[in-house]
Amino acid sequence: DVAPDLTVGYVPGVGDRIPEALETLGVATEIIDDTMLQFGHLERFDTIVVGVRALETRCITCRATRLMSNGKSATPDRLK
C-alpha cells in the first residue's frame, strides 16, 4: 500500500519512464527540473527519485546528488 499523502519528486534522465511507473502504482510524482533542483524547497518531498540517466546527462544533478547523499541540502551556493 502507498501512503495517501506521499510526496515524491523525480529528477528525470533521458528516456526514463519512471513517472509513468510510479503513477501506475498510485504515487503522485512531481518532476524536479534544474531550476527546482537549485532553488526549490526539496525538503517538502518525502522521497526524491533520480532517474538512472540523470547522472549521465545533467551536471547539476550530479552535484546535488552528491550533496544529498552526504546529508547536506543542495542549496544554490553549494551547487556552484
CSV table of C-alpha atoms in Angstrom, one decimal:
chain,number,residue,atom,x,y,z
A,1,ASP,CA,0.0,0.0,0.0
A,2,VAL,CA,1.1,3.5,-0.8
A,3,ALA,CA,0.6,6.3,1.8
A,4,PRO,CA,-2.1,8.6,0.5
A,5,ASP,CA,-0.1,11.8,1.3
A,6,LEU,CA,3.2,10.6,0.0
A,7,THR,CA,5.1,13.3,-1.8
A,8,VAL,CA,7.6,12.1,-4.4
A,9,GLY,CA,9.9,14.3,-6.5
A,10,TYR,CA,11.5,12.9,-9.6
A,11,VAL,CA,14.7,14.1,-11.3
A,12,PRO,CA,14.4,12.8,-14.9
A,13,GLY,CA,17.1,11.5,-17.2
A,14,VAL,CA,16.9,10.9,-20.9
A,15,GLY,CA,14.3,8.3,-21.9
A,16,ASP,CA,13.3,7.4,-18.3
A,17,ARG,CA,9.7,6.3,-17.8
A,18,ILE,CA,9.8,6.3,-14.0
A,19,PRO,CA,6.9,8.8,-13.5
A,20,GLU,CA,4.5,6.6,-15.5
A,21,ALA,CA,5.5,3.6,-13.5
A,22,LEU,CA,5.0,5.4,-10.2
A,23,GLU,CA,1.6,6.8,-11.4
A,24,THR,CA,0.6,3.2,-12.2
A,25,LEU,CA,1.3,2.3,-8.5
A,26,GLY,CA,-0.8,5.3,-7.4
A,27,VAL,CA,2.1,7.5,-6.5
A,28,ALA,CA,1.7,11.2,-7.4
A,29,THR,CA,5.1,12.4,-8.8
A,30,GLU,CA,6.3,15.9,-9.4
A,31,ILE,CA,9.1,16.5,-11.9
A,32,ILE,CA,12.1,18.3,-10.5
A,33,ASP,CA,13.9,20.4,-13.2
A,34,ASP,CA,17.3,22.1,-12.9
A,35,THR,CA,15.8,25.3,-11.5
A,36,MET,CA,13.9,23.5,-8.8
A,37,LEU,CA,17.0,21.4,-8.1
A,38,GLN,CA,18.9,24.6,-7.5
A,39,PHE,CA,16.3,26.9,-5.9
A,40,GLY,CA,13.4,24.7,-4.9
A,41,HIS,CA,12.5,23.6,-1.4
A,42,LEU,CA,13.3,19.9,-1.8
A,43,GLU,CA,12.7,19.2,1.9
A,44,ARG,CA,8.9,19.1,1.1
A,45,PHE,CA,9.3,15.8,-0.6
A,46,ASP,CA,9.2,12.6,1.3
A,47,THR,CA,11.3,10.9,-1.3
A,48,ILE,CA,13.3,12.0,-4.3
A,49,VAL,CA,13.9,9.5,-7.1
A,50,VAL,CA,16.7,10.2,-9.5
A,51,GLY,CA,16.4,8.7,-13.0
A,52,VAL,CA,19.2,6.3,-13.9
A,53,ARG,CA,20.4,8.5,-16.8
A,54,ALA,CA,20.0,11.8,-15.0
A,55,LEU,CA,23.5,11.5,-13.6
A,56,GLU,CA,24.9,11.0,-17.2
A,57,THR,CA,23.2,14.0,-18.7
A,58,ARG,CA,22.8,16.7,-16.1
A,59,CYS,CA,25.8,18.2,-14.3
A,60,ILE,CA,23.8,19.9,-11.7
A,61,THR,CA,22.1,16.6,-10.8
A,62,CYS,CA,25.5,15.1,-10.1
A,63,ARG,CA,26.4,17.9,-7.7
A,64,ALA,CA,23.0,17.9,-6.0
A,65,THR,CA,23.0,14.1,-5.6
A,66,ARG,CA,26.5,14.1,-4.1
A,67,LEU,CA,25.4,16.8,-1.5
A,68,MET,CA,22.2,15.0,-0.6
A,69,SER,CA,23.9,11.6,-0.2
A,70,ASN,CA,26.2,13.3,2.3
A,71,GLY,CA,23.2,14.6,4.3
A,72,LYS,CA,23.5,18.2,3.2
A,73,SER,CA,20.9,20.4,1.5
A,74,ALA,CA,21.5,21.2,-2.2
A,75,THR,CA,21.4,24.9,-1.7
A,76,PRO,CA,22.4,27.2,-4.7
A,77,ASP,CA,25.7,28.2,-3.1
A,78,ARG,CA,26.7,24.6,-2.8
A,79,LEU,CA,25.8,23.7,-6.4
A,80,LYS,CA,28.3,26.2,-7.9
